[in-house]
Amino acid sequence: IFFACLDLEQKSSFLDGHKLRNFVREMVVILFSFGFKHAPPEADTVVDVRFLPNPYYIPELSPGTGRDDKVAAYVLDNSLAGDFFRYLEPFLIFFIQGHAAADRQELRLAVGCTGGRHRSVAVVEHLDKMLRKHGVAVETFHRDINKV
């Protein structure tokens, strides 16, 4: 619903990479994956990625994690994930800018899937790279990657 109002072609409200680095240099984004079947995370914001394709049901992918190339490709290399990131990236930059402007020192962003091993891990790894390209200081961990 929110994204229907977001004009992705108009980037004037977003800072370019250099300005963003200067703007958020005092803030760190703590980005982590988790599983909804475990206790809820302590996070400022939660992104639910249970709608993305689930490698759990693919026998050769199920034992892996979202850090494995084949598992990550299954989760990320499709039109649904492409659309998701096309909307999420400008939102996150806007969101991080807003929190940095409010003098936040830390922003905890949790990404969740069912178990916390596949989809959320792949998405967090992707977001880590994307945010670093924008000059955002990021700390990443995977809370439930080894839980059954």
N, CA, C and O atoms as a GROMACS GRO file, in nm:
protein
  592
    1ILE      N    1   0.084  -0.118   0.000
    1ILE     CA    2   0.000   0.000   0.000
    1ILE      C    3   0.088   0.125   0.000
    1ILE      O    4   0.067   0.215  -0.080
    2PHE      N    5   0.187   0.130   0.089
    2PHE     CA    6   0.276   0.246   0.093
    2PHE      C    7   0.347   0.264  -0.040
    2PHE      O    8   0.363   0.377  -0.088
    3PHE      N    9   0.391   0.153  -0.100
    3PHE     CA   10   0.471   0.163  -0.219
    3PHE      C   11   0.394   0.214  -0.339
    3PHE      O   12   0.454   0.263  -0.435
    4ALA      N   13   0.261   0.205  -0.335
    4ALA     CA   14   0.180   0.261  -0.444
    4ALA      C   15   0.198   0.412  -0.450
    4ALA      O   16   0.179   0.472  -0.555
    5CYS      N   17   0.235   0.472  -0.338
    5CYS     CA   18   0.254   0.618  -0.332
    5CYS      C   19   0.398   0.660  -0.357
    5CYS      O   20   0.425   0.779  -0.373
    6LEU      N   21   0.490   0.566  -0.361
    6LEU     CA   22   0.631   0.597  -0.375
    6LEU      C   23   0.668   0.613  -0.521
    6LEU      O   24   0.652   0.519  -0.599
    7ASP      N   25   0.716   0.729  -0.559
    7ASP     CA   26   0.757   0.754  -0.697
    7ASP      C   27   0.903   0.714  -0.711
    7ASP      O   28   0.992   0.788  -0.672
    8LEU      N   29   0.926   0.596  -0.768
    8LEU     CA   30   1.062   0.544  -0.778
    8LEU      C   31   1.145   0.619  -0.880
    8LEU      O   32   1.268   0.614  -0.874
    9GLU      N   33   1.081   0.687  -0.973
    9GLU     CA   34   1.155   0.762  -1.074
    9GLU      C   35   1.206   0.894  -1.019
    9GLU      O   36   1.305   0.947  -1.068
   10GLN      N   37   1.140   0.948  -0.919
   10GLN     CA   38   1.183   1.076  -0.860
   10GLN      C   39   1.278   1.047  -0.746
   10GLN      O   40   1.237   0.998  -0.641
   11LYS      N   41   1.404   1.076  -0.768
   11LYS     CA   42   1.504   1.046  -0.668
   11LYS      C   43   1.554   1.172  -0.598
   11LYS      O   44   1.653   1.167  -0.524
   12SER      N   45   1.488   1.285  -0.622
   12SER     CA   46   1.536   1.411  -0.566
   12SER      C   47   1.533   1.412  -0.414
   12SER      O   48   1.610   1.485  -0.352
   13SER      N   49   1.444   1.332  -0.352
   13SER     CA   50   1.437   1.332  -0.207
   13SER      C   51   1.542   1.240  -0.146
   13SER      O   52   1.562   1.241  -0.024
   14PHE      N   53   1.612   1.162  -0.229
   14PHE     CA   54   1.715   1.073  -0.179
   14PHE      C   55   1.851   1.138  -0.196
   14PHE      O   56   1.877   1.207  -0.294
   15LEU      N   57   1.937   1.114  -0.099
   15LEU     CA   58   2.073   1.165  -0.108
   15LEU      C   59   2.155   1.074  -0.197
   15LEU      O   60   2.134   0.953  -0.199
   16ASP      N   61   2.251   1.132  -0.270
   16ASP     CA   62   2.340   1.046  -0.346
   16ASP      C   63   2.435   0.975  -0.249
   16ASP      O   64   2.441   1.009  -0.131
   17GLY      N   65   2.508   0.876  -0.301
   17GLY     CA   66   2.592   0.793  -0.215
   17GLY      C   67   2.689   0.870  -0.128
   17GLY      O   68   2.704   0.839  -0.010
   18HIS      N   69   2.756   0.971  -0.184
   18HIS     CA   70   2.854   1.049  -0.108
   18HIS      C   71   2.786   1.126   0.005
   18HIS      O   72   2.833   1.125   0.119
   19LYS      N   73   2.676   1.192  -0.026
   19LYS     CA   74   2.605   1.268   0.076
   19LYS      C   75   2.547   1.176   0.182
   19LYS      O   76   2.546   1.209   0.300
   20LEU      N   77   2.497   1.058   0.140
   20LEU     CA   78   2.441   0.964   0.235
   20LEU      C   79   2.548   0.916   0.331
   20LEU      O   80   2.522   0.904   0.451
   21ARG      N   81   2.668   0.887   0.282
   21ARG     CA   82   2.777   0.843   0.370
   21ARG      C   83   2.804   0.947   0.477
   21ARG      O   84   2.822   0.912   0.594
   22ASN      N   85   2.807   1.074   0.439
   22ASN     CA   86   2.830   1.179   0.537
   22ASN      C   87   2.715   1.193   0.634
   22ASN      O   88   2.735   1.222   0.752
   23PHE      N   89   2.594   1.171   0.585
   23PHE     CA   90   2.474   1.189   0.665
   23PHE      C   91   2.462   1.081   0.771
   23PHE      O   92   2.421   1.111   0.884
   24VAL      N   93   2.496   0.959   0.738
   24VAL     CA   94   2.474   0.848   0.832
   24VAL      C   95   2.603   0.797   0.895
   24VAL      O   96   2.606   0.687   0.951
   25ARG      N   97   2.709   0.875   0.887
   25ARG     CA   98   2.838   0.826   0.937
   25ARG      C   99   2.838   0.798   1.087
   25ARG      O  100   2.921   0.721   1.135
   26GLU      N  101   2.747   0.857   1.161
   26GLU     CA  102   2.742   0.836   1.305
   26GLU      C  103   2.648   0.722   1.344
   26GLU      O  104   2.640   0.687   1.462
   27MET      N  105   2.579   0.665   1.247
   27MET     CA  106   2.481   0.561   1.278
   27MET      C  107   2.523   0.429   1.215
   27MET      O  108   2.580   0.426   1.107
   28VAL      N  109   2.493   0.320   1.284
   28VAL     CA  110   2.517   0.187   1.229
   28VAL      C  111   2.383   0.116   1.215
   28VAL      O  112   2.296   0.126   1.302
   29VAL      N  113   2.367   0.045   1.105
   29VAL     CA  114   2.249  -0.038   1.085
   29VAL      C  115   2.288  -0.180   1.120
   29VAL      O  116   2.378  -0.238   1.060
   30ILE      N  117   2.218  -0.235   1.218
   30ILE     CA  118   2.239  -0.374   1.256
   30ILE      C  119   2.133  -0.454   1.182
   30ILE      O  120   2.013  -0.441   1.208
   31LEU      N  121   2.178  -0.535   1.090
   31LEU     CA  122   2.093  -0.608   0.998
   31LEU      C  123   2.104  -0.756   1.031
   31LEU      O  124   2.214  -0.811   1.031
   32PHE      N  125   1.990  -0.822   1.060
   32PHE     CA  126   2.000  -0.962   1.094
   32PHE      C  127   1.880  -1.042   1.049
   32PHE      O  128   1.769  -0.990   1.034
   33SER      N  129   1.905  -1.171   1.027
   33SER     CA  130   1.799  -1.264   0.989
   33SER      C  131   1.750  -1.335   1.113
   33SER      O  132   1.820  -1.345   1.214
   34PHE      N  133   1.626  -1.386   1.103
   34PHE     CA  134   1.569  -1.463   1.213
   34PHE      C  135   1.458  -1.551   1.158
   34PHE      O  136   1.415  -1.534   1.044
   35GLY      N  137   1.412  -1.644   1.239
   35GLY     CA  138   1.300  -1.731   1.202
   35GLY      C  139   1.179  -1.698   1.286
   35GLY      O  140   1.188  -1.686   1.408
   36PHE      N  141   1.064  -1.684   1.221
   36PHE     CA  142   0.941  -1.654   1.294
   36PHE      C  143   0.899  -1.766   1.388
   36PHE      O  144   0.825  -1.742   1.483
   37LYS      N  145   0.946  -1.889   1.364
   37LYS     CA  146   0.907  -1.998   1.453
   37LYS      C  147   0.986  -1.996   1.584
   37LYS      O  148   0.959  -2.077   1.674
   38HIS      N  149   1.080  -1.906   1.596
   38HIS     CA  150   1.156  -1.886   1.720
   38HIS      C  151   1.106  -1.758   1.786
   38HIS      O  152   1.021  -1.689   1.730
   39ALA      N  153   1.157  -1.725   1.902
   39ALA     CA  154   1.112  -1.605   1.974
   39ALA      C  155   1.128  -1.482   1.885
   39ALA      O  156   1.222  -1.473   1.807
   40PRO      N  157   1.037  -1.385   1.898
   40PRO     CA  158   1.048  -1.264   1.815
   40PRO      C  159   1.178  -1.188   1.846
   40PRO      O  160   1.227  -1.192   1.958
   41PRO      N  161   1.231  -1.122   1.746
   41PRO     CA  162   1.359  -1.052   1.764
   41PRO      C  163   1.341  -0.918   1.833
   41PRO      O  164   1.232  -0.860   1.833
   42GLU      N  165   1.449  -0.871   1.891
   42GLU     CA  166   1.451  -0.734   1.941
   42GLU      C  167   1.501  -0.648   1.827
   42GLU      O  168   1.620  -0.641   1.799
   43ALA      N  169   1.406  -0.583   1.762
   43ALA     CA  170   1.438  -0.506   1.642
   43ALA      C  171   1.354  -0.380   1.640
   43ALA      O  172   1.245  -0.375   1.697
   44ASP      N  173   1.405  -0.278   1.573
   44ASP     CA  174   1.327  -0.157   1.551
   44ASP      C  175   1.225  -0.180   1.441
   44ASP      O  176   1.114  -0.127   1.446
   45THR      N  177   1.263  -0.259   1.342
   45THR     CA  178   1.178  -0.284   1.226
   45THR      C  179   1.198  -0.428   1.180
   45THR      O  180   1.309  -0.480   1.184
   46VAL      N  181   1.089  -0.490   1.138
   46VAL     CA  182   1.093  -0.628   1.090
   46VAL      C  183   1.041  -0.632   0.947
   46VAL      O  184   0.938  -0.572   0.915
   47VAL      N  185   1.114  -0.702   0.861
   47VAL     CA  186   1.071  -0.726   0.723
   47VAL      C  187   1.043  -0.875   0.710
   47VAL      O  188   1.130  -0.958   0.739
   48ASP      N  189   0.923  -0.910   0.667
   48ASP     CA  190   0.880  -1.048   0.653
   48ASP      C  191   0.900  -1.091   0.508
   48ASP      O  192   0.838  -1.034   0.418
   49VAL      N  193   0.987  -1.191   0.484
   49VAL     CA  194   1.014  -1.237   0.348
   49VAL      C  195   0.960  -1.379   0.324
   49VAL      O  196   1.010  -1.450   0.237
   50ARG      N  197   0.860  -1.419   0.400
   50ARG     CA  198   0.803  -1.553   0.383
   50ARG      C  199   0.728  -1.569   0.251
   50ARG      O  200   0.688  -1.680   0.217
   51PHE      N  201   0.708  -1.462   0.177
   51PHE     CA  202   0.641  -1.470   0.047
   51PHE      C  203   0.736  -1.509  -0.066
   51PHE      O  204   0.690  -1.545  -0.174
   52LEU      N  205   0.866  -1.504  -0.041
   52LEU     CA  206   0.965  -1.541  -0.144
   52LEU      C  207   0.972  -1.694  -0.156
   52LEU      O  208   0.935  -1.766  -0.063
   53PRO      N  209   1.020  -1.743  -0.271
   53PRO     CA  210   1.030  -1.889  -0.289
   53PRO      C  211   1.113  -1.954  -0.178
   53PRO      O  212   1.218  -1.903  -0.139
   54ASN      N  213   1.063  -2.067  -0.128
   54ASN     CA  214   1.124  -2.132  -0.012
   54ASN      C  215   1.206  -2.254  -0.054
   54ASN      O  216   1.150  -2.354  -0.099
   55PRO      N  217   1.340  -2.247  -0.039
   55PRO     CA  218   1.426  -2.359  -0.075
   55PRO      C  219   1.412  -2.479   0.018
   55PRO      O  220   1.462  -2.587  -0.013
   56TYR      N  221   1.347  -2.462   0.129
   56TYR     CA  222   1.326  -2.572   0.224
   56TYR      C  223   1.262  -2.692   0.157
   56TYR      O  224   1.291  -2.807   0.191
   57TYR      N  225   1.174  -2.666   0.060
   57TYR     CA  226   1.100  -2.774  -0.005
   57TYR      C  227   1.171  -2.834  -0.125
   57TYR      O  228   1.115  -2.921  -0.192
   58ILE      N  229   1.292  -2.790  -0.154
   58ILE     CA  230   1.373  -2.846  -0.262
   58ILE      C  231   1.480  -2.934  -0.197
   58ILE      O  232   1.570  -2.882  -0.130
   59PRO      N  233   1.471  -3.066  -0.214
   59PRO     CA  234   1.560  -3.158  -0.140
   59PRO      C  235   1.709  -3.124  -0.148
   59PRO      O  236   1.779  -3.133  -0.047
   60GLU      N  237   1.757  -3.085  -0.265
   60GLU     CA  238   1.901  -3.056  -0.275
   60GLU      C  239   1.939  -2.921  -0.214
   60GLU      O  240   2.057  -2.897  -0.189
   61LEU      N  241   1.842  -2.832  -0.189
   61LEU     CA  242   1.870  -2.701  -0.131
   61LEU      C  243   1.841  -2.695   0.019
   61LEU      O  244   1.903  -2.617   0.091
   62SER      N  245   1.750  -2.775   0.064
   62SER     CA  246   1.704  -2.770   0.203
   62SER      C  247   1.815  -2.777   0.308
   62SER      O  248   1.809  -2.702   0.405
   63PRO      N  249   1.917  -2.863   0.292
   63PRO     CA  250   2.022  -2.868   0.395
   63PRO      C  251   2.110  -2.744   0.401
   63PRO      O  252   2.177  -2.721   0.501
   64GLY      N  253   2.110  -2.663   0.296
   64GLY     CA  254   2.197  -2.545   0.290
   64GLY      C  255   2.139  -2.427   0.366
   64GLY      O  256   2.039  -2.438   0.437
   65THR      N  257   2.206  -2.313   0.347
   65THR     CA  258   2.158  -2.188   0.407
   65THR      C  259   2.157  -2.081   0.298
   65THR      O  260   2.203  -2.104   0.186
   66GLY      N  261   2.103  -1.966   0.333
   66GLY     CA  262   2.099  -1.854   0.240
   66GLY      C  263   2.235  -1.799   0.204
   66GLY      O  264   2.246  -1.713   0.116
   67ARG      N  265   2.340  -1.846   0.269
   67ARG     CA  266   2.477  -1.806   0.233
   67ARG      C  267   2.532  -1.889   0.118
   67ARG      O  268   2.631  -1.851   0.056
   68ASP      N  269   2.468  -2.002   0.089
   68ASP     CA  270   2.510  -2.088  -0.021
   68ASP      C  271   2.461  -2.029  -0.152
   68ASP      O  272   2.346  -1.986  -0.162
   69ASP      N  273   2.547  -2.026  -0.252
   69ASP     CA  274   2.513  -1.963  -0.381
   69ASP      C  275   2.386  -2.018  -0.443
   69ASP      O  276   2.303  -1.940  -0.491
   70LYS      N  277   2.368  -2.149  -0.442
   70LYS     CA  278   2.250  -2.210  -0.506
   70LYS      C  279   2.122  -2.176  -0.430
   70LYS      O  280   2.018  -2.152  -0.491
   71VAL      N  281   2.130  -2.174  -0.298
   71VAL     CA  282   2.014  -2.139  -0.217
   71VAL      C  283   1.979  -1.992  -0.239
   71VAL      O  284   1.863  -1.958  -0.260
   72ALA      N  285   2.079  -1.906  -0.233
   72ALA     CA  286   2.055  -1.762  -0.253
   72ALA      C  287   1.997  -1.736  -0.392
   72ALA      O  288   1.906  -1.655  -0.407
   73ALA      N  289   2.049  -1.805  -0.493
   73ALA     CA  290   1.998  -1.786  -0.629
   73ALA      C  291   1.852  -1.827  -0.637
   73ALA      O  292   1.772  -1.760  -0.703
   74TYR      N  293   1.815  -1.935  -0.572
   74TYR     CA  294   1.676  -1.981  -0.573
   74TYR      C  295   1.584  -1.874  -0.512
   74TYR      O  296   1.474  -1.850  -0.562
   75VAL      N  297   1.630  -1.813  -0.404
   75VAL     CA  298   1.550  -1.711  -0.335
   75VAL      C  299   1.548  -1.579  -0.411
   75VAL      O  300   1.444  -1.514  -0.420
   76LEU      N  301   1.661  -1.538  -0.464
   76LEU     CA  302   1.677  -1.401  -0.515
   76LEU      C  303   1.663  -1.385  -0.666
   76LEU      O  304   1.628  -1.276  -0.712
   77ASP      N  305   1.689  -1.488  -0.743
   77ASP     CA  306   1.692  -1.473  -0.889
   77ASP      C  307   1.558  -1.506  -0.952
   77ASP      O  308   1.544  -1.603  -1.027
   78ASN      N  309   1.459  -1.423  -0.922
   78ASN     CA  310   1.326  -1.437  -0.980
   78ASN      C  311   1.259  -1.300  -0.981
   78ASN      O  312   1.304  -1.207  -0.915
   79SER      N  313   1.153  -1.289  -1.057
   79SER     CA  314   1.089  -1.157  -1.073
   79SER      C  315   1.027  -1.106  -0.944
   79SER      O  316   1.023  -0.986  -0.921
   80LEU      N  317   0.978  -1.196  -0.859
   80LEU     CA  318   0.919  -1.153  -0.732
   80LEU      C  319   1.023  -1.085  -0.644
   80LEU      O  320   0.999  -0.977  -0.590
   81ALA      N  321   1.139  -1.148  -0.629
   81ALA     CA  322   1.247  -1.089  -0.549
   81ALA      C  323   1.298  -0.961  -0.615
   81ALA      O  324   1.329  -0.864  -0.546
   82GLY      N  325   1.306  -0.960  -0.747
   82GLY     CA  326   1.350  -0.839  -0.818
   82GLY      C  327   1.258  -0.722  -0.789
   82GLY      O  328   1.305  -0.611  -0.760
   83ASP      N  329   1.126  -0.745  -0.795
   83ASP     CA  330   1.030  -0.639  -0.763
   83ASP      C  331   1.043  -0.597  -0.617
   83ASP      O  332   1.037  -0.478  -0.585
   84PHE      N  333   1.059  -0.694  -0.529
   84PHE     CA  334   1.073  -0.666  -0.386
   84PHE      C  335   1.189  -0.570  -0.360
   84PHE      O  336   1.172  -0.471  -0.289
   85PHE      N  337   1.305  -0.599  -0.416
   85PHE     CA  338   1.421  -0.513  -0.394
   85PHE      C  339   1.408  -0.378  -0.464
   85PHE      O  340   1.461  -0.278  -0.417
   86ARG      N  341   1.338  -0.376  -0.576
   86ARG     CA  342   1.317  -0.250  -0.648
   86ARG      C  343   1.238  -0.152  -0.560
   86ARG      O  344   1.262  -0.032  -0.565
   87TYR      N  345   1.146  -0.203  -0.481
   87TYR     CA  346   1.070  -0.118  -0.388
   87TYR      C  347   1.143  -0.098  -0.256
   87TYR      O  348   1.141   0.012  -0.200
   88LEU      N  349   1.208  -0.202  -0.207
   88LEU     CA  350   1.270  -0.197  -0.074
   88LEU      C  351   1.391  -0.105  -0.070
   88LEU      O  352   1.409  -0.033   0.029
   89GLU      N  353   1.474  -0.106  -0.172
   89GLU     CA  354   1.597  -0.026  -0.168
   89GLU      C  355   1.570   0.123  -0.146
   89GLU      O  356   1.628   0.181  -0.054
   90PRO      N  357   1.486   0.188  -0.227
   90PRO     CA  358   1.464   0.331  -0.201
   90PRO      C  359   1.396   0.356  -0.068
   90PRO      O  360   1.421   0.458  -0.002
   91PHE      N  361   1.309   0.264  -0.027
   91PHE     CA  362   1.246   0.280   0.104
   91PHE      C  363   1.350   0.275   0.215
   91PHE      O  364   1.349   0.361   0.304
   92LEU      N  365   1.440   0.176   0.211
   92LEU     CA  366   1.540   0.165   0.317
   92LEU      C  367   1.632   0.287   0.322
   92LEU      O  368   1.667   0.333   0.431
   93ILE      N  369   1.671   0.338   0.207
   93ILE     CA  370   1.757   0.457   0.207
   93ILE      C  371   1.683   0.574   0.271
   93ILE      O  372   1.739   0.645   0.355
   94PHE      N  373   1.557   0.594   0.233
   94PHE     CA  374   1.474   0.699   0.294
   94PHE      C  375   1.460   0.676   0.444
   94PHE      O  376   1.475   0.770   0.523
   95PHE      N  377   1.432   0.554   0.484
   95PHE     CA  378   1.412   0.516   0.623
   95PHE      C  379   1.538   0.540   0.706
   95PHE      O  380   1.531   0.596   0.816
   96ILE      N  381   1.652   0.499   0.654
   96ILE     CA  382   1.780   0.517   0.723
   96ILE      C  383   1.813   0.665   0.734
   96ILE      O  384   1.860   0.710   0.838
   97GLN      N  385   1.790   0.741   0.628
   97GLN     CA  386   1.813   0.886   0.632
   97GLN      C  387   1.730   0.950   0.743
   97GLN      O  388   1.780   1.034   0.818
   98GLY      N  389   1.604   0.911   0.752
   98GLY     CA  390   1.516   0.967   0.854
   98GLY      C  391   1.564   0.938   0.994
   98GLY      O  392   1.563   1.027   1.080
   99HIS      N  393   1.607   0.815   1.018
   99HIS     CA  394   1.657   0.781   1.152
   99HIS      C  395   1.790   0.849   1.181
   99HIS      O  396   1.815   0.890   1.294
  100ALA      N  397   1.874   0.862   1.081
  100ALA     CA  398   2.002   0.932   1.100
  100ALA      C  399   1.976   1.079   1.132
  100ALA      O  400   2.043   1.137   1.218
  101ALA      N  401   1.879   1.139   1.064
  101ALA     CA  402   1.846   1.280   1.088
  101ALA      C  403   1.792   1.301   1.229
  101ALA      O  404   1.803   1.410   1.285
  102ALA      N  405   1.734   1.196   1.286
  102ALA     CA  406   1.682   1.203   1.423
  102ALA      C  407   1.791   1.169   1.525
  102ALA      O  408   1.761   1.145   1.642
  103ASP      N  409   1.916   1.167   1.480
  103ASP     CA  410   2.032   1.141   1.566
  103ASP      C  411   2.032   1.003   1.630
  103ASP      O  412   2.082   0.986   1.741
  104ARG      N  413   1.977   0.904   1.560
  104ARG     CA  414   1.984   0.767   1.608
  104ARG      C  415   2.128   0.718   1.592
  104ARG      O  416   2.192   0.747   1.491
  105GLN      N  417   2.177   0.646   1.689
  105GLN     CA  418   2.311   0.589   1.682
  105GLN      C  419   2.308   0.448   1.623
  105GLN      O  420   2.409   0.399   1.572
  106GLU      N  421   2.190   0.385   1.632
  106GLU     CA  422   2.178   0.246   1.590
  106GLU      C  423   2.037   0.221   1.540
  106GLU      O  424   1.940   0.274   1.595
  107LEU      N  425   2.026   0.141   1.437
  107LEU     CA  426   1.897   0.101   1.384
  107LEU      C  427   1.902  -0.050   1.363
  107LEU      O  428   1.986  -0.099   1.289
  108ARG      N  429   1.812  -0.123   1.428
  108ARG     CA  430   1.811  -0.270   1.420
  108ARG      C  431   1.702  -0.313   1.322
  108ARG      O  432   1.583  -0.295   1.348
  109LEU      N  433   1.744  -0.371   1.211
  109LEU     CA  434   1.653  -0.415   1.106
  109LEU      C  435   1.659  -0.567   1.097
  109LEU      O  436   1.763  -0.624   1.062
  110ALA      N  437   1.548  -0.633   1.128
  110ALA     CA  438   1.541  -0.779   1.125
  110ALA      C  439   1.466  -0.823   1.001
  110ALA      O  440   1.365  -0.763   0.964
  111VAL      N  441   1.514  -0.929   0.939
  111VAL     CA  442   1.450  -0.987   0.822
  111VAL      C  443   1.415  -1.131   0.858
  111VAL      O  444   1.502  -1.210   0.895
  112GLY      N  445   1.286  -1.164   0.849
  112GLY     CA  446   1.243  -1.295   0.895
  112GLY      C  447   1.179  -1.381   0.788
  112GLY      O  448   1.110  -1.333   0.698
  113CYS      N  449   1.205  -1.511   0.800
  113CYS     CA  450   1.135  -1.613   0.722
  113CYS      C  451   1.088  -1.718   0.824
  113CYS      O  452   1.092  -1.691   0.944
  114THR      N  453   1.046  -1.831   0.780
  114THR     CA  454   0.989  -1.930   0.874
  114THR      C  455   1.093  -1.979   0.975
  114THR      O  456   1.071  -1.969   1.096
  115GLY      N  457   1.204  -2.032   0.925
  115GLY     CA  458   1.303  -2.091   1.015
  115GLY      C  459   1.428  -2.009   1.038
  115GLY      O  460   1.501  -2.034   1.134
  116GLY      N  461   1.454  -1.911   0.952
  116GLY     CA  462   1.572  -1.828   0.970
  116GLY      C  463   1.699  -1.885   0.909
  116GLY      O  464   1.809  -1.844   0.948
  117ARG      N  465   1.688  -1.979   0.813
  117ARG     CA  466   1.806  -2.041   0.752
  117ARG      C  467   1.824  -2.007   0.605
  117ARG      O  468   1.937  -1.998   0.558
  118HIS      N  469   1.715  -1.987   0.533
  118HIS     CA  470   1.724  -1.977   0.387
  118HIS      C  471   1.693  -1.836   0.337
  118HIS      O  472   1.784  -1.759   0.306
  119ARG      N  473   1.564  -1.803   0.328
  119ARG     CA  474   1.522  -1.678   0.265
  119ARG      C  475   1.572  -1.555   0.339
  119ARG      O  476   1.628  -1.465   0.277
  120SER      N  477   1.553  -1.550   0.471
  120SER     CA  478   1.596  -1.431   0.545
  120SER      C  479   1.747  -1.412   0.539
  120SER      O  480   1.796  -1.299   0.532
  121VAL      N  481   1.821  -1.522   0.541
  121VAL     CA  482   1.968  -1.514   0.534
  121VAL      C  483   2.011  -1.460   0.397
  121VAL      O  484   2.096  -1.372   0.389
  122ALA      N  485   1.952  -1.513   0.290
  122ALA     CA  486   1.986  -1.466   0.155
  122ALA      C  487   1.952  -1.318   0.139
  122ALA      O  488   2.030  -1.243   0.080
  123VAL      N  489   1.838  -1.276   0.190
  123VAL     CA  490   1.798  -1.136   0.179
  123VAL      C  491   1.890  -1.046   0.260
  123VAL      O  492   1.930  -0.940   0.212
  124VAL      N  493   1.924  -1.086   0.381
  124VAL     CA  494   2.016  -1.005   0.464
  124VAL      C  495   2.152  -0.991   0.396
  124VAL      O  496   2.208  -0.881   0.393
  125GLU      N  497   2.204  -1.099   0.340
  125GLU     CA  498   2.332  -1.091   0.270
  125GLU      C  499   2.323  -0.994   0.152
  125GLU      O  500   2.415  -0.916   0.127
  126HIS      N  501   2.212  -0.999   0.079
  126HIS     CA  502   2.192  -0.908  -0.034
  126HIS      C  503   2.181  -0.763   0.015
  126HIS      O  504   2.242  -0.673  -0.043
  127LEU      N  505   2.103  -0.739   0.121
  127LEU     CA  506   2.086  -0.604   0.174
  127LEU      C  507   2.216  -0.550   0.231
  127LEU      O  508   2.244  -0.430   0.218
  128ASP      N  509   2.296  -0.635   0.292
  128ASP     CA  510   2.426  -0.592   0.344
  128ASP      C  511   2.510  -0.530   0.232
  128ASP      O  512   2.564  -0.421   0.248
  129LYS      N  513   2.520  -0.600   0.120
  129LYS     CA  514   2.597  -0.548   0.006
  129LYS      C  515   2.537  -0.420  -0.048
  129LYS      O  516   2.609  -0.325  -0.079
  130MET      N  517   2.405  -0.417  -0.060
  130MET     CA  518   2.337  -0.300  -0.115
  130MET      C  519   2.357  -0.178  -0.026
  130MET      O  520   2.387  -0.069  -0.075
  131LEU      N  521   2.340  -0.194   0.104
  131LEU     CA  522   2.355  -0.080   0.195
  131LEU      C  523   2.499  -0.031   0.200
  131LEU      O  524   2.523   0.090   0.206
  132ARG      N  525   2.594  -0.122   0.197
  132ARG     CA  526   2.736  -0.081   0.195
  132ARG      C  527   2.768  -0.001   0.069
  132ARG      O  528   2.848   0.093   0.076
  133LYS      N  529   2.708  -0.036  -0.044
  133LYS     CA  530   2.729   0.041  -0.167
  133LYS      C  531   2.678   0.184  -0.152
  133LYS      O  532   2.728   0.276  -0.218
  134HIS      N  533   2.579   0.203  -0.066
  134HIS     CA  534   2.526   0.336  -0.039
  134HIS      C  535   2.603   0.407   0.073
  134HIS      O  536   2.568   0.518   0.112
  135GLY      N  537   2.708   0.342   0.124
  135GLY     CA  538   2.790   0.404   0.227
  135GLY      C  539   2.737   0.391   0.368
  135GLY      O  540   2.781   0.462   0.458
  136VAL      N  541   2.643   0.300   0.388
  136VAL     CA  542   2.585   0.281   0.520
  136VAL      C  543   2.673   0.184   0.600
  136VAL      O  544   2.714   0.080   0.548
  137ALA      N  545   2.702   0.219   0.724
  137ALA     CA  546   2.775   0.129   0.814
  137ALA      C  547   2.680   0.018   0.856
  137ALA      O  548   2.573   0.045   0.911
  138VAL      N  549   2.719  -0.107   0.831
  138VAL     CA  550   2.630  -0.221   0.857
  138VAL      C  551   2.703  -0.326   0.939
  138VAL      O  552   2.820  -0.356   0.914
  139GLU      N  553   2.634  -0.379   1.037
  139GLU     CA  554   2.679  -0.499   1.110
  139GLU      C  555   2.574  -0.606   1.082
  139GLU      O  556   2.454  -0.581   1.098
  140THR      N  557   2.617  -0.724   1.041
  140THR     CA  558   2.524  -0.828   1.001
  140THR      C  559   2.547  -0.956   1.082
  140THR      O  560   2.661  -0.995   1.108
  141PHE      N  561   2.437  -1.020   1.120
  141PHE     CA  562   2.447  -1.154   1.179
  141PHE      C  563   2.319  -1.230   1.148
  141PHE      O  564   2.218  -1.172   1.107
  142HIS      N  565   2.326  -1.361   1.167
  142HIS     CA  566   2.214  -1.450   1.136
  142HIS      C  567   2.176  -1.525   1.264
  142HIS      O  568   2.237  -1.626   1.298
  143ARG      N  569   2.077  -1.474   1.331
  143ARG     CA  570   2.041  -1.523   1.464
  143ARG      C  571   2.006  -1.671   1.469
  143ARG      O  572   2.051  -1.741   1.560
  144ASP      N  573   1.927  -1.720   1.373
  144ASP     CA  574   1.874  -1.855   1.383
  144ASP      C  575   1.926  -1.951   1.277
  144ASP      O  576   1.866  -2.056   1.256
  145ILE      N  577   2.034  -1.917   1.210
  145ILE     CA  578   2.083  -1.995   1.097
  145ILE      C  579   2.114  -2.141   1.136
  145ILE      O  580   2.104  -2.230   1.052
  146ASN      N  581   2.152  -2.166   1.259
  146ASN     CA  582   2.187  -2.302   1.301
  146ASN      C  583   2.080  -2.371   1.384
  146ASN      O  584   2.102  -2.481   1.434
  147LYS      N  585   1.963  -2.307   1.398
  147LYS     CA  586   1.854  -2.369   1.474
  147LYS      C  587   1.774  -2.462   1.385
  147LYS      O  588   1.766  -2.442   1.263
  148VAL      N  589   1.716  -2.562   1.445
  148VAL     CA  590   1.634  -2.657   1.371
  148VAL      C  591   1.487  -2.627   1.395
  148VAL      O  592   1.400  -2.696   1.341
   0.00000   0.00000   0.00000
